[in-house]
Coordinates of C-alpha atoms in Angstrom, one line a residue:
M1 CA 11.9 14.4 -0.1
K2 CA 8.4 14.5 -2.6
I3 CA 8.6 13.9 -5.8
D4 CA 5.9 14.5 -8.4
I5 CA 4.8 11.0 -10.7
M6 CA 1.2 12.7 -12.2
G7 CA 0.0 15.1 -10.0
I8 CA 0.5 12.9 -7.2
P9 CA 3.7 13.6 -4.1
F10 CA 5.0 10.6 -3.9
D11 CA 8.2 10.1 -1.6
N12 CA 11.2 9.2 -3.4
V13 CA 13.0 6.7 -0.1
T14 CA 15.1 3.7 -0.1
M15 CA 12.7 0.8 1.6
E16 CA 15.0 1.2 4.5
E17 CA 14.1 4.5 4.5
A18 CA 10.1 4.6 4.5
L19 CA 10.3 2.2 7.6
D20 CA 12.9 4.9 9.5
R21 CA 9.7 7.0 8.5
A22 CA 7.1 5.3 9.1
M23 CA 9.2 4.9 13.1
E24 CA 9.0 8.4 13.3
L25 CA 5.2 9.0 12.1
M26 CA 4.2 6.4 15.0
E27 CA 5.2 8.2 17.7
R28 CA 2.9 11.5 16.4
P29 CA 0.1 11.9 19.0
E30 CA -2.5 12.1 16.0
P31 CA -2.7 9.0 13.2
A32 CA -1.0 8.5 10.2
I33 CA -2.0 7.5 7.3
C34 CA 0.7 5.5 5.4
V35 CA -0.1 4.6 0.8
T36 CA 1.1 2.7 -1.5
P37 CA -0.2 3.9 -5.1
N38 CA 1.4 1.5 -8.0
A39 CA 0.3 2.7 -11.5
E40 CA -3.4 1.0 -11.6
I41 CA -3.9 3.3 -8.9
L42 CA -2.5 6.0 -10.0
Y43 CA -4.6 5.5 -13.1
E44 CA -7.4 5.4 -11.1
A45 CA -6.1 8.4 -8.8
M46 CA -6.1 10.4 -12.5
E47 CA -9.8 9.7 -13.4
N48 CA -11.3 10.2 -9.4
P49 CA -9.8 13.7 -7.5
E50 CA -11.3 12.5 -4.3
L51 CA -8.4 10.2 -4.2
M52 CA -5.7 12.2 -5.8
Q53 CA -6.7 14.3 -3.8
M54 CA -6.2 11.6 -1.0
L55 CA -3.2 10.2 -1.9
G56 CA -2.1 13.9 -1.7
E57 CA -2.7 15.0 1.9
A58 CA -0.5 11.2 2.8
D59 CA 1.8 11.6 5.6
L60 CA 3.8 9.4 3.7
V61 CA 3.4 7.8 0.2
L62 CA 5.2 5.3 -1.4
P63 CA 6.3 4.1 -5.0
D64 CA 4.1 0.4 -4.6
G65 CA 5.7 -0.7 -8.6
A66 CA 7.7 -0.9 -12.0
G67 CA 5.2 1.2 -13.8
V68 CA 5.1 4.2 -10.7
V69 CA 9.0 3.2 -11.2
L70 CA 8.8 3.7 -14.9
S71 CA 6.7 6.8 -15.1
G72 CA 8.9 8.9 -12.4
K73 CA 11.4 8.3 -15.0
L74 CA 10.4 9.3 -18.1
L75 CA 9.4 12.7 -16.6
G76 CA 12.9 12.5 -15.5
T77 CA 11.7 12.7 -12.1
P78 CA 13.4 9.0 -10.6
V79 CA 12.5 7.2 -7.2
K80 CA 15.2 5.8 -4.8
Q81 CA 13.6 2.3 -5.8
K82 CA 10.2 1.0 -6.0
V83 CA 9.1 0.5 -2.3
A84 CA 6.4 -2.4 -1.9
G85 CA 4.0 -2.6 0.2
I86 CA 3.7 -6.3 1.2
E87 CA 7.7 -5.5 1.5
F88 CA 7.9 -2.4 3.9
A89 CA 4.8 -4.5 5.9
S90 CA 7.1 -7.0 6.5
G91 CA 9.8 -5.2 7.1
L92 CA 7.9 -2.8 9.1
M93 CA 6.7 -6.4 11.2
E94 CA 10.1 -7.7 11.3
R95 CA 12.3 -4.5 13.2
L96 CA 9.2 -3.9 15.7
A97 CA 8.2 -7.9 16.5
G98 CA 9.3 -8.2 19.8
T99 CA 9.5 -4.8 21.3
G100 CA 5.2 -4.7 22.1
K101 CA 4.3 -2.7 19.8
T102 CA 1.0 -3.9 18.3
F103 CA -0.6 -4.4 15.0
F104 CA -4.3 -4.3 13.8
F105 CA -5.2 -6.8 10.7
L106 CA -7.8 -5.7 8.8
G107 CA -9.3 -6.3 5.3
S108 CA -9.7 -9.8 2.7
K109 CA -12.7 -12.2 3.3
P110 CA -13.4 -13.5 6.4
G111 CA -10.6 -15.6 7.7
V112 CA -8.0 -14.7 6.6
A113 CA -6.5 -12.2 9.0
D114 CA -6.7 -15.2 11.6
T115 CA -4.1 -17.3 8.8
A116 CA -2.0 -13.6 8.1
A117 CA -1.7 -13.3 11.6
E118 CA -1.2 -17.2 12.2
K119 CA 1.6 -17.1 9.6
L120 CA 3.1 -14.2 10.4
K121 CA 4.0 -15.1 14.4
E122 CA 5.5 -17.8 12.9
K123 CA 7.8 -16.0 11.4
Y124 CA 8.4 -12.9 13.3
P125 CA 8.5 -14.2 16.8
G126 CA 7.8 -12.0 19.1
L127 CA 5.1 -10.5 17.0
N128 CA 2.2 -8.5 18.3
I129 CA -1.4 -8.5 17.0
C130 CA -3.8 -7.0 19.0
G131 CA -6.7 -7.8 16.1
V132 CA -8.4 -9.0 12.7
H133 CA -10.9 -8.5 11.5
D134 CA -12.4 -8.9 8.1
G135 CA -13.4 -5.9 4.9
Y136 CA -16.7 -7.3 4.8
F137 CA -18.7 -5.5 7.0
Q138 CA -21.7 -3.5 5.7
E139 CA -21.7 -0.6 8.9
E140 CA -17.9 0.3 10.0
G141 CA -19.3 2.3 13.2
P142 CA -18.7 -0.9 15.1
V143 CA -15.6 -1.7 13.5
V144 CA -13.8 1.8 14.0
E145 CA -14.8 1.2 18.0
G146 CA -13.2 -2.5 17.8
I147 CA -10.1 -0.7 16.5
S148 CA -9.9 1.6 18.4
A149 CA -10.6 -0.6 21.7
M150 CA -7.3 -2.0 20.7
A151 CA -5.4 1.2 20.0
P152 CA -2.8 -0.5 18.0
D153 CA 0.3 1.8 17.6
V154 CA 0.1 -0.2 13.8
L155 CA -3.5 -0.5 11.4
F156 CA -3.1 -2.8 7.7
V157 CA -6.0 -1.6 5.9
C158 CA -5.9 -4.2 3.1
L159 CA -9.4 -3.0 1.8
G160 CA -8.7 -1.6 -1.9
A161 CA -8.2 1.2 -3.2
P162 CA -10.5 3.8 -3.3
K163 CA -11.6 1.9 -0.4
Q164 CA -9.6 1.7 2.3
E165 CA -7.6 5.1 1.6
Q166 CA -11.6 6.9 1.9
F167 CA -11.4 4.0 5.2
M168 CA -8.6 6.0 6.4
F169 CA -9.2 9.5 5.8
R170 CA -12.9 9.6 7.1
H171 CA -12.2 8.1 10.0
R172 CA -8.2 9.4 11.0
G173 CA -10.2 11.7 14.1
E174 CA -11.7 8.2 15.0
L175 CA -8.7 5.9 15.4
Q176 CA -6.7 5.5 18.0
A177 CA -4.3 3.9 15.8
G178 CA -0.1 5.1 15.6
L179 CA -0.4 4.5 11.5
M180 CA -2.5 3.2 8.8
A181 CA -0.8 1.7 6.3
G182 CA -3.5 1.1 3.0
L183 CA -1.5 -1.9 1.7
G184 CA -4.5 -3.4 -0.9
G185 CA -3.5 -7.3 -0.9
S186 CA -1.3 -8.3 1.5
L187 CA -3.6 -9.9 3.6
D188 CA -3.8 -13.0 1.0
G189 CA 0.1 -12.4 0.6
F190 CA 0.7 -13.7 3.7
A191 CA -2.1 -15.5 4.1
G192 CA -0.8 -18.0 1.7
N193 CA -3.3 -17.0 -0.4
V194 CA -2.0 -15.3 -3.2
K195 CA 2.2 -16.2 -4.0
R196 CA 4.5 -13.2 -5.3
A197 CA 6.7 -13.8 -7.8
P198 CA 10.2 -15.0 -8.0
R199 CA 12.8 -12.7 -6.7
W200 CA 14.5 -13.0 -10.0
M201 CA 11.1 -11.0 -11.5
I202 CA 10.7 -8.8 -8.6
R203 CA 14.1 -7.7 -9.4
C204 CA 13.3 -7.3 -12.9
N205 CA 9.7 -5.6 -12.6
L206 CA 8.2 -8.5 -14.0
E207 CA 6.2 -9.4 -10.8
W208 CA 3.2 -7.8 -13.1
L209 CA 3.6 -10.5 -15.7
Y210 CA 3.4 -13.3 -13.2
R211 CA 0.6 -12.2 -12.1
L212 CA -1.9 -12.0 -15.8
V213 CA -0.2 -15.1 -16.1
K214 CA -1.3 -16.2 -12.6
E215 CA -5.2 -14.1 -12.8
P216 CA -5.6 -12.9 -16.8
K217 CA -8.8 -12.2 -14.9
R218 CA -6.6 -8.8 -14.6
L219 CA -5.9 -8.2 -17.8
G220 CA -9.2 -5.3 -17.4
R221 CA -6.6 -4.0 -14.4
M222 CA -3.3 -4.1 -16.3
L223 CA -4.7 -2.2 -19.5
R224 CA -3.9 0.5 -16.7
I225 CA -0.3 0.6 -16.4
P226 CA 0.3 1.1 -20.9
K227 CA -2.3 3.7 -20.3
V228 CA -0.8 5.5 -17.5
L229 CA 2.6 5.5 -19.7
L230 CA 0.9 7.1 -21.7
R231 CA -0.9 10.1 -20.3
V232 CA 3.4 10.4 -18.5
M233 CA 4.7 10.4 -22.5
G234 CA 2.2 12.9 -23.3
R235 CA 3.0 15.4 -20.4
R236 CA 6.9 14.8 -21.0
L237 CA 6.2 15.6 -24.4
R238 CA 4.1 18.9 -23.9
G239 CA 7.3 19.3 -21.5
K240 CA 9.5 19.7 -24.4
S241 CA 7.1 21.6 -26.7

């Protein structure tokens, strides 16, 4: 079931339902695209028609972040739960470790994907990572060719929005991949370069505050969250008038 939050059709799923859907999409003959918009990306999409269109055309749209969850509640279209991209990726790797299904990691600074791969193989014995590539490339052609040569079942594209969405949609017809997922800075998290908030803060939807304290330079980006909520409230009031 899809629900509309400020023009984006989010899948109203639990984490387990999202993983079940991903497993189904992987078996289709053509590549499937999963996107994980948080409030920052939601705001970007409201300002960027191209991004809004791509999010709307994705096969799986997951509500990643407290801002999206709150927006849904305010609009009267609540989502079942927050489905964080990094947790979705972890769940997918846990399910597929030891099955022979392959992963390819694309993104972040040189060396980060390699470190993430090493740590994830330790965490999920039997995880099959068939290739990695950093996100600092000038020409996309050789990268696309390298990925397609490996034909991964799952491709994690961690280039940040909207670059990762543009990459997936631009090369959808060329990439030999089962499921492509745009996951922002997840590789840095898997590599241990960026630590997630304590579990209690995640449960209380306060991960944004933890990240802001750890990275004050994110303030400008974080200000998009109240901007989104103001627009949501405006739409809610107009709907009641």
